[in-house]
Coordinates of C-alpha atoms in Angstrom, one line a residue:
M1 CA 1.8 -30.7 3.8
C2 CA 2.3 -31.1 -0.1
W3 CA -1.1 -29.3 -1.0
A4 CA -0.5 -26.0 0.5
G5 CA -0.4 -24.4 -2.9
R6 CA -1.6 -21.0 -3.1
M7 CA -3.9 -21.2 -6.2
M8 CA -5.7 -18.6 -8.9
L9 CA -7.8 -16.4 -9.6
G10 CA -7.4 -15.1 -13.1
T11 CA -4.4 -13.5 -15.0
F12 CA -3.7 -10.8 -12.9
S13 CA -4.2 -12.7 -9.6
I14 CA -1.8 -15.3 -9.9
L15 CA 0.5 -14.0 -11.8
L16 CA 0.9 -10.6 -8.7
V17 CA 1.1 -13.3 -6.4
L18 CA 3.9 -15.2 -7.6
V19 CA 6.0 -12.7 -8.7
H20 CA 7.5 -8.9 -7.5
A21 CA 9.9 -6.4 -8.5
A22 CA 13.4 -6.6 -7.3
A23 CA 14.6 -2.9 -6.9
A24 CA 11.8 -2.5 -4.1
C25 CA 13.1 -4.8 -1.5
E26 CA 16.0 -5.9 0.3
F27 CA 17.8 -9.6 0.8
G28 CA 20.8 -10.9 1.8
P29 CA 23.6 -12.1 -0.4
F30 CA 22.1 -16.1 0.3
P31 CA 18.2 -15.7 -0.3
Y32 CA 17.7 -19.2 -1.1
R33 CA 19.0 -20.2 1.9
A34 CA 16.0 -18.6 3.8
T35 CA 13.2 -20.0 1.2
G36 CA 10.5 -22.8 2.8
I37 CA 8.0 -22.7 -0.1
V38 CA 8.9 -21.9 -3.7
C39 CA 6.1 -21.1 -6.6
R40 CA 6.5 -21.9 -10.1
M41 CA 4.0 -21.1 -12.7
T42 CA 5.0 -21.6 -16.4
K43 CA 3.9 -20.3 -19.9
P44 CA 0.9 -23.0 -20.3
A45 CA -0.5 -22.0 -17.0
A46 CA -0.3 -18.3 -18.2
L47 CA -1.9 -18.9 -21.3
L48 CA -4.6 -20.7 -19.8
L49 CA -5.1 -17.9 -17.0
N50 CA -5.0 -15.5 -19.7
Q51 CA -8.3 -16.6 -21.2
E52 CA -9.9 -14.9 -17.8
T53 CA -8.3 -11.8 -19.1
A54 CA -12.1 -10.9 -20.9
Q55 CA -13.5 -11.2 -17.3
V56 CA -11.3 -8.7 -15.9
I57 CA -11.3 -5.8 -18.7
Q58 CA -14.8 -6.2 -18.7
A59 CA -15.5 -5.7 -15.1
A60 CA -12.8 -2.6 -16.0
F61 CA -14.9 -1.1 -18.6
R62 CA -18.1 -1.6 -16.4
N63 CA -16.7 0.0 -13.5
A64 CA -15.6 3.0 -14.9
K65 CA -16.7 6.0 -13.7
F66 CA -16.8 8.7 -16.9
P67 CA -16.6 12.2 -16.2
N68 CA -18.7 14.8 -18.4
I69 CA -16.9 16.1 -21.4
T70 CA -17.1 19.6 -22.0
G71 CA -15.7 22.2 -25.2
E72 CA -16.6 24.6 -27.3
R73 CA -15.3 26.5 -30.7
S74 CA -15.5 29.3 -32.6
M75 CA -16.9 29.0 -35.7
R76 CA -17.8 31.2 -38.6
L77 CA -21.7 32.3 -38.9
L78 CA -22.6 30.3 -36.1
G79 CA -20.3 32.1 -33.1
R80 CA -19.2 30.6 -30.4
V81 CA -20.4 26.4 -30.4
A82 CA -20.3 25.4 -26.8
Y83 CA -21.1 21.0 -26.1
G84 CA -21.4 18.9 -23.0
L85 CA -21.5 15.0 -23.0
S86 CA -23.0 13.5 -20.0
N87 CA -24.3 10.1 -18.4
I88 CA -21.7 8.1 -20.4
Q89 CA -22.3 4.3 -20.0
V90 CA -21.0 1.5 -21.1
N91 CA -23.4 -0.8 -22.5
G92 CA -22.6 -3.4 -24.8
L93 CA -18.5 -4.9 -24.8
S94 CA -16.5 -8.0 -26.7
I95 CA -13.0 -8.9 -27.0
E96 CA -11.8 -10.6 -30.1
R97 CA -8.5 -12.0 -28.0
S98 CA -6.2 -11.6 -25.4
E99 CA -2.2 -12.6 -25.4
V100 CA 0.2 -12.9 -22.6
E101 CA 3.9 -12.6 -22.9
L102 CA 6.5 -13.4 -20.3
Q103 CA 9.2 -10.5 -20.9
E104 CA 12.4 -11.8 -19.1
D105 CA 13.2 -10.0 -15.9
K106 CA 11.1 -7.0 -16.9
A107 CA 7.5 -7.3 -16.6
I108 CA 4.0 -9.1 -17.5
H109 CA 3.1 -7.8 -21.3
I110 CA -0.7 -8.3 -21.9
S111 CA -1.9 -7.5 -25.6
I112 CA -5.9 -7.0 -25.8
K113 CA -7.4 -7.0 -29.7
N114 CA -10.1 -5.3 -31.1
V115 CA -12.1 -4.5 -28.2
T116 CA -15.5 -3.2 -28.7
A117 CA -17.3 -1.3 -27.1
L118 CA -20.9 0.7 -27.3
F119 CA -20.9 3.9 -25.5
K120 CA -24.4 6.1 -24.8
G121 CA -25.0 8.8 -23.1
T122 CA -26.5 12.4 -23.8
L123 CA -25.3 15.2 -26.0
T124 CA -26.0 18.8 -24.9
Y125 CA -24.9 21.4 -27.4
G126 CA -25.7 24.8 -28.0
Y127 CA -23.9 28.3 -30.1
A128 CA -24.9 32.0 -29.6
G129 CA -24.8 33.6 -33.2
A130 CA -24.7 37.3 -34.1
W131 CA -26.8 39.7 -32.7
F132 CA -26.9 37.6 -29.1
F133 CA -29.1 35.1 -31.0
Q134 CA -29.1 31.4 -28.8
I135 CA -29.6 28.0 -29.9
F136 CA -29.4 24.6 -27.5
H137 CA -30.6 21.5 -27.4
S138 CA -30.0 17.7 -25.7
V139 CA -30.1 14.7 -27.9
D140 CA -29.3 10.7 -27.0
F141 CA -25.7 9.7 -28.5
E142 CA -24.1 6.8 -29.1
I143 CA -20.1 6.3 -30.1
E144 CA -19.3 2.6 -31.6
S145 CA -15.7 2.3 -30.6
S146 CA -13.1 -0.5 -31.5
I147 CA -9.6 -0.2 -29.5
D148 CA -6.3 -2.7 -28.6
L149 CA -5.3 -2.5 -25.6
Q150 CA -1.6 -2.9 -24.2
L151 CA -0.9 -3.9 -20.7
S152 CA 2.9 -4.0 -19.3
I153 CA 2.3 -5.1 -15.8
D154 CA 5.2 -4.0 -13.3
L155 CA 5.1 -5.3 -9.6
M156 CA 6.8 -4.0 -6.7
C157 CA 7.6 -5.5 -3.2
Q158 CA 6.3 -3.3 -0.6
K159 CA 6.8 -5.0 3.1
D160 CA 7.6 -8.3 1.5
Q161 CA 4.0 -8.4 -0.4
V162 CA 3.5 -7.5 -4.1
A163 CA 1.5 -4.6 -5.1
P164 CA 0.8 -4.7 -9.0
D165 CA 1.5 -1.3 -11.1
A166 CA -0.7 -1.6 -14.3
S167 CA -0.6 2.5 -15.3
D168 CA 1.3 1.3 -18.2
C169 CA -0.8 0.9 -20.2
Y170 CA -2.2 2.0 -24.1
L171 CA -5.2 2.2 -26.0
T172 CA -5.9 2.4 -29.7
F173 CA -8.2 3.4 -31.3
H174 CA -9.3 1.9 -35.0
K175 CA -13.2 3.4 -34.4
L176 CA -14.6 5.9 -33.2
T177 CA -17.9 6.7 -34.3
L178 CA -20.5 9.3 -33.0
H179 CA -24.5 8.8 -33.8
L180 CA -26.9 11.1 -32.7
Q181 CA -31.0 10.2 -31.8
G182 CA -29.9 6.8 -33.8
D183 CA -29.7 8.1 -37.0
K184 CA -26.4 6.6 -38.0
Q185 CA -26.4 8.7 -41.6
P186 CA -23.9 11.4 -41.8
G187 CA -24.8 14.9 -41.3
W188 CA -23.4 18.5 -40.2
L189 CA -24.6 18.0 -36.5
K190 CA -22.6 14.3 -36.2
Q191 CA -19.9 15.6 -38.4
L192 CA -19.4 18.8 -36.4
F193 CA -19.6 17.0 -33.1
T194 CA -17.4 14.0 -34.2
D195 CA -14.5 16.2 -35.4
F196 CA -15.3 18.6 -32.1
I197 CA -14.6 15.7 -29.3
S198 CA -13.3 13.2 -30.6
F199 CA -10.1 13.5 -29.4
T200 CA -10.8 15.0 -25.9
L201 CA -13.1 11.5 -25.7
K202 CA -9.9 9.2 -26.8
L203 CA -8.2 10.8 -23.7
V204 CA -10.5 10.3 -21.4
L205 CA -11.7 6.9 -22.3
K206 CA -8.1 5.9 -22.0
R207 CA -7.5 8.2 -18.6
E208 CA -10.3 6.2 -17.2
V209 CA -10.4 3.1 -18.4
C210 CA -6.8 2.1 -17.6
K211 CA -7.4 4.1 -14.2
E212 CA -10.2 1.6 -13.6
I213 CA -7.7 -1.7 -14.8
N214 CA -5.2 -0.5 -12.6
A215 CA -7.8 -0.9 -9.2
V216 CA -9.1 -4.0 -10.2
A217 CA -5.6 -5.7 -10.5
Q218 CA -4.9 -4.2 -7.2
T219 CA -8.4 -5.7 -6.1
L220 CA -7.8 -8.8 -7.5
T221 CA -4.1 -8.9 -6.0
N222 CA -5.3 -7.8 -2.2
F223 CA -8.3 -10.9 -2.7
I224 CA -5.8 -13.6 -3.5
L225 CA -3.0 -12.6 -1.2
D226 CA -5.7 -12.6 1.1
L227 CA -7.1 -15.7 -0.1
A228 CA -3.1 -17.3 0.2
A229 CA -3.0 -16.0 3.7
N230 CA -6.2 -17.4 5.2
F231 CA -5.6 -21.0 3.4
V232 CA -1.9 -21.6 5.7
R233 CA -4.0 -20.0 8.8
D234 CA -5.7 -22.1 11.0
K235 CA -6.3 -20.7 14.3
D236 CA -2.8 -20.2 15.8
I237 CA -1.1 -22.1 13.3
I238 CA 0.5 -19.8 10.4
V239 CA 2.2 -20.2 7.6
D240 CA 4.5 -17.0 6.6
I241 CA 4.0 -16.7 3.1
S242 CA 6.0 -13.7 2.8
L243 CA 8.7 -13.0 0.3
A244 CA 12.4 -15.1 0.7
S245 CA 14.3 -13.4 -2.5
D246 CA 13.8 -12.0 -5.5
P247 CA 12.0 -13.2 -8.6
V248 CA 13.2 -14.9 -11.4
M249 CA 11.1 -14.2 -14.3
K250 CA 12.0 -16.0 -18.1
A251 CA 10.2 -16.2 -20.9
N252 CA 8.6 -19.9 -19.9
Y253 CA 8.1 -19.5 -16.1
I254 CA 7.3 -17.3 -13.2
E255 CA 9.4 -18.1 -10.3
S256 CA 8.6 -16.9 -6.3
H257 CA 10.5 -17.8 -3.1
H258 CA 8.5 -18.0 0.0
K259 CA 10.0 -17.9 3.4
G260 CA 7.6 -20.4 4.8
L261 CA 8.1 -20.1 8.5
V262 CA 6.0 -21.5 10.8
L263 CA 4.2 -19.1 13.5
Y264 CA 2.6 -21.0 16.5
K265 CA 1.7 -18.1 19.1
N266 CA 3.9 -16.0 18.1
N267 CA 7.1 -18.3 18.4
S268 CA 8.3 -18.7 15.0
S269 CA 10.9 -21.5 13.4
V270 CA 14.0 -20.6 11.8
L271 CA 15.5 -21.7 8.5
S272 CA 19.0 -20.9 7.1
D273 CA 19.7 -24.0 5.4
S274 CA 17.3 -24.7 2.6
V275 CA 18.6 -27.1 -0.1
F276 CA 16.5 -25.2 -3.0
S277 CA 18.0 -24.7 -6.3
P278 CA 15.9 -23.5 -9.6
S279 CA 17.3 -26.4 -11.5
L280 CA 14.8 -28.4 -9.1
L281 CA 11.6 -27.9 -11.0
T282 CA 11.2 -28.4 -14.9
Q283 CA 8.5 -26.5 -17.0
S284 CA 7.1 -29.6 -17.9
R285 CA 3.8 -29.0 -15.9
M286 CA 1.5 -25.8 -15.3
L287 CA 2.3 -24.9 -11.6
Y288 CA 4.7 -26.5 -9.4
F289 CA 4.9 -26.3 -5.5
W290 CA 8.7 -26.7 -3.7
L291 CA 8.4 -27.3 -0.1
S292 CA 11.5 -27.8 2.5
E293 CA 11.7 -30.6 4.8
H294 CA 12.0 -27.6 7.3
S295 CA 8.2 -26.1 6.9
L296 CA 6.9 -29.6 7.3
S297 CA 8.7 -30.2 10.7
S298 CA 7.3 -27.0 11.8
L299 CA 4.0 -27.9 10.7
A300 CA 3.8 -31.1 12.4
A301 CA 5.6 -29.5 15.5
A302 CA 2.8 -27.0 15.6
A303 CA 0.1 -29.3 15.1
F304 CA 1.7 -31.0 18.2
L305 CA 2.1 -28.4 20.3
D306 CA -1.4 -27.1 19.9
G307 CA -2.9 -30.8 20.8
R308 CA -4.1 -31.5 17.4
L309 CA -2.6 -35.4 17.2
V310 CA -5.1 -36.8 18.9
L311 CA -7.4 -39.6 17.7
H312 CA -10.6 -41.2 19.2
L313 CA -12.4 -44.5 18.1
R314 CA -15.6 -46.5 19.1
G315 CA -17.7 -48.4 17.8
E316 CA -17.6 -49.5 14.3
K317 CA -13.7 -48.1 13.9
L318 CA -12.7 -49.9 17.2
Q319 CA -14.5 -52.9 16.0
E320 CA -12.8 -52.9 12.2
L321 CA -9.4 -52.1 14.0
F322 CA -9.4 -55.0 16.2
E323 CA -11.3 -57.8 14.3
M324 CA -8.7 -57.5 11.0
E325 CA -8.8 -61.5 11.2
D326 CA -11.3 -63.6 12.0
T327 CA -9.7 -66.5 13.9
E328 CA -9.7 -68.1 17.1
V329 CA -6.9 -67.1 18.8
Q330 CA -7.2 -63.4 17.4
Q331 CA -11.2 -63.3 19.2
K332 CA -9.6 -65.0 22.4
A333 CA -7.5 -62.2 22.5
V334 CA -10.1 -59.6 21.7
Q335 CA -12.3 -61.0 24.5
R336 CA -9.4 -60.8 26.8
I337 CA -8.9 -57.1 26.3
F338 CA -12.4 -55.8 26.2
Q339 CA -13.4 -58.6 28.8
G340 CA -16.5 -58.7 27.2
T341 CA -17.4 -55.6 26.4
S342 CA -19.0 -54.0 23.4
Y343 CA -17.5 -52.0 21.6
N344 CA -19.5 -49.5 21.5
D345 CA -18.9 -49.7 25.6
S346 CA -15.0 -49.2 24.8
V347 CA -13.4 -46.3 22.7
A348 CA -9.4 -46.2 22.0
K349 CA -7.5 -43.1 22.1
V350 CA -4.1 -42.8 20.5
W351 CA -2.2 -39.9 20.9
S352 CA 1.3 -38.5 20.1
L353 CA 3.8 -38.4 22.8
S354 CA 6.4 -36.2 21.2
Q355 CA 6.8 -34.1 18.6
P356 CA 6.6 -36.3 15.3
Q357 CA 10.1 -36.1 13.8
I358 CA 10.3 -36.1 9.8
S359 CA 12.5 -36.3 7.1
L360 CA 11.7 -36.3 3.7
Q361 CA 13.4 -39.2 1.2
P362 CA 13.3 -40.9 -2.4
E363 CA 11.2 -43.4 -0.9
G364 CA 8.3 -40.7 1.0
T365 CA 8.2 -38.8 3.8
V366 CA 9.7 -40.9 7.0
V367 CA 8.1 -39.9 10.1
R368 CA 9.3 -41.0 13.7
C369 CA 7.1 -40.5 16.9
L370 CA 6.6 -42.2 20.4
V371 CA 2.8 -42.8 20.3
A372 CA 0.0 -43.7 23.2
V373 CA -2.8 -46.5 23.1
E374 CA -5.0 -46.2 25.6
I375 CA -8.5 -48.7 25.5
S376 CA -11.1 -48.0 27.9
I377 CA -13.7 -49.5 29.2
L378 CA -16.9 -47.3 29.6
L379 CA -19.1 -48.5 32.9
A380 CA -22.7 -47.1 33.9
G381 CA -22.1 -45.1 36.8
E382 CA -18.4 -45.9 37.0
E383 CA -15.2 -44.5 36.2
P384 CA -13.7 -45.9 33.4
L385 CA -11.8 -48.8 33.1
V386 CA -8.1 -48.4 31.5
A387 CA -8.1 -51.9 29.9
L388 CA -5.3 -51.4 28.0
Y389 CA -2.0 -48.4 27.7
M390 CA 1.0 -49.0 25.9
E391 CA 3.6 -46.5 24.4
K392 CA 5.8 -47.6 21.3
E393 CA 8.2 -45.6 19.2
I394 CA 7.2 -46.0 15.7
T395 CA 9.0 -45.1 12.0
V396 CA 6.5 -45.1 9.3
T397 CA 7.1 -44.8 5.7
I398 CA 4.2 -42.6 3.9
Q399 CA 3.7 -42.1 0.6
A400 CA 0.8 -39.3 -0.2
T401 CA -1.6 -38.5 -3.3
Y402 CA -4.1 -36.6 -4.2
T403 CA -6.7 -37.8 -6.2
E404 CA -10.4 -36.6 -6.4
K405 CA -10.2 -34.1 -4.3
K406 CA -9.0 -36.1 -1.3
L407 CA -5.8 -36.2 0.4
I408 CA -4.3 -40.2 0.6
L409 CA -1.6 -41.0 2.9
Q410 CA -0.6 -44.5 2.4
P411 CA 1.8 -46.4 4.4
V412 CA 4.1 -48.5 2.9
D413 CA 6.7 -49.8 5.5
S414 CA 6.6 -49.4 8.9
S415 CA 8.3 -50.7 12.6
V416 CA 7.2 -50.5 16.1
E417 CA 9.2 -50.8 19.1
I418 CA 6.9 -51.0 22.6
K419 CA 8.3 -48.9 25.2
V420 CA 5.5 -48.7 27.7
F421 CA 3.2 -51.6 28.1
K422 CA -0.1 -52.3 30.8
C423 CA -3.0 -54.7 30.0
T424 CA -5.5 -56.0 32.8
A425 CA -5.9 -59.3 30.5
D426 CA -1.9 -59.4 30.3
P427 CA -0.8 -58.1 33.8
S428 CA 2.8 -59.4 33.1
G429 CA 3.1 -58.5 29.6
E430 CA 4.6 -61.9 28.3
D431 CA 1.0 -63.6 27.0
P432 CA 2.8 -64.3 23.5
S433 CA -0.9 -64.8 21.9
I434 CA -1.9 -61.0 23.1
Q435 CA 1.5 -59.4 22.3
S436 CA 1.8 -61.5 18.6
F437 CA -2.2 -60.0 17.9
L438 CA -1.3 -56.7 19.5
Q439 CA 1.9 -56.1 17.4
N440 CA 0.1 -57.0 14.3
M441 CA -2.9 -55.3 14.5
I442 CA -0.8 -52.0 15.3
L443 CA 1.0 -53.1 11.9
V444 CA -1.6 -54.1 9.6
A445 CA -4.5 -52.3 10.9
G446 CA -3.1 -49.2 14.0
I447 CA -1.2 -47.5 11.5
P448 CA -3.1 -47.4 8.2
E449 CA -6.2 -46.3 10.3
V450 CA -4.1 -43.6 12.1
T451 CA -2.6 -42.3 9.0
S452 CA -6.2 -42.5 6.8
S453 CA -7.8 -40.6 9.4
I454 CA -4.9 -37.5 9.3
G455 CA -5.7 -37.8 5.7
S456 CA -9.5 -37.1 5.7
A457 CA -8.9 -34.3 8.2
L458 CA -6.5 -32.7 6.2
T459 CA -8.8 -33.2 3.6
S460 CA -11.5 -31.5 5.4
L461 CA -9.0 -28.9 6.4
M462 CA -8.1 -27.9 2.6
N463 CA -11.8 -28.3 1.7
S464 CA -12.8 -25.6 4.3
K465 CA -10.0 -22.8 2.5
R466 CA -12.1 -24.3 -0.9
L467 CA -9.1 -26.0 -2.7
D468 CA -12.1 -28.8 -3.5
L469 CA -13.4 -25.9 -6.1
F470 CA -10.4 -26.1 -7.9
D471 CA -10.2 -28.6 -11.2
I472 CA -6.6 -30.1 -10.1
I473 CA -5.2 -32.3 -13.1
N474 CA -3.1 -35.5 -12.4
P475 CA -1.2 -33.8 -9.4
E476 CA 1.8 -35.5 -8.5
I477 CA 3.8 -35.4 -4.7
I478 CA 7.6 -36.3 -5.4
T479 CA 9.5 -36.4 -2.5
R480 CA 13.4 -36.4 -2.7
K481 CA 16.2 -35.8 0.3
G482 CA 15.1 -33.2 2.4
Y483 CA 11.8 -31.7 -0.3
V484 CA 9.1 -32.5 -1.9
I485 CA 7.5 -31.1 -5.2
V486 CA 4.1 -30.8 -5.9
Q487 CA 3.0 -30.4 -9.7
L488 CA 0.0 -30.6 -11.5
D489 CA -2.3 -29.0 -14.4
F490 CA -5.2 -26.9 -14.0
G491 CA -8.7 -26.0 -15.1
F492 CA -9.5 -22.7 -14.2
P493 CA -13.1 -22.0 -12.0
S494 CA -14.1 -19.2 -14.1
H495 CA -17.3 -19.0 -11.8
L496 CA -14.9 -17.6 -8.7
L497 CA -13.5 -15.1 -10.9
L498 CA -17.2 -13.9 -11.8
N499 CA -18.5 -13.6 -8.1
F500 CA -15.8 -12.2 -6.7
L501 CA -15.7 -9.3 -9.5
E502 CA -19.4 -8.7 -9.2
K503 CA -19.4 -8.5 -5.5
S504 CA -15.9 -6.5 -5.5
L505 CA -16.8 -4.0 -8.1

């Protein structure tokens, strides 16, 4: 089940999912022993995702609610001068570049260079001169600004989930120019109010923009956590991805550790002997997922208990299965088993009688299971006639690949031992032609058909969780004794982030 990656939604979202502040949660003295799933994202992935930071910052500026700014000052001859800026909005915004740095054992530092923003609104001003003479005016204004933005994102653990703190936020103003009524030539009024309001305006912009960035970061975090929780949940089967230990943050990668326990109808598996070690993962790819044998075995057990390991074949699929070889011996065996009935009037049912036993080895995923096969002939107006029933113990080694957005399970070695055999065409179970045909059919066509069907079903399940929307590049699925590693590069689907921001902010 090495597809179970928790994918990405922008610089904030995936970075926040992967780590949390170590001081905020308590773990046991041997936390790796309870680790079922590990995520590692390397520096190249962080750099790629940082390209999406501009979308997040733009959303923060657009969504910021700027309060009215008021002030007053006593001026010689003019008396008391009061002013107010209202209806402040951001009409234009561009970002020159963005940089991200992973500070070892500290925080994620993001530097946004030269944010050019155009603010518009209404300036109301007035002054009370001598002898109670009063004048009040309202004019439209524009403020041209050039800002550098520095973010240090600390991550905290709350209830075994991540919570970001982006309050460490600084704005440096390189330019803040006020224009009144579209007049960009200096004048006494412009100079007067620029001097009055520039300091206050900088404080307000910093407060509101940084507050909104913090809110956007939290919103994205909640969204990606919900997305991840939905990805590892299907009806009554749930994978617990809460944090199992403190994260590791290095200059070249971020790594998080998750419990990976499988919950089925309020029953949970237990893991206390994980073989995970950080040295098992490298830094050559963008993204890594490490999954324990225990997690995969527990998923298989839950699927069995939930009655999902059942396959029905009829029509063309059934024909392909039983006509793998066009020989006279094969044709006679098929005719005797199906008693001359059309494939469209017959159905084969394949299901697991026992919980599959999964062992991860360098050769692949070894699956052992007791499987039943039943072929029924559907007679009009009568009860189905069972023409064949078998119980067989199967051991199969499967290699998994993910290509063209499809999970492909390929059996590379298999063996079958028949435990129970009942066939109307061979009541004694000793007809060598039928026995040989069925044994060969199971190995050559039956096992590949079952694994192919499981791969297709899992692909459909993953795509229903929107995995197919992500651009996954050259994924590799590597099995070792006791664990599997999925490593890949990726391209980020920008439209997902844009759609989310448009709907949520």
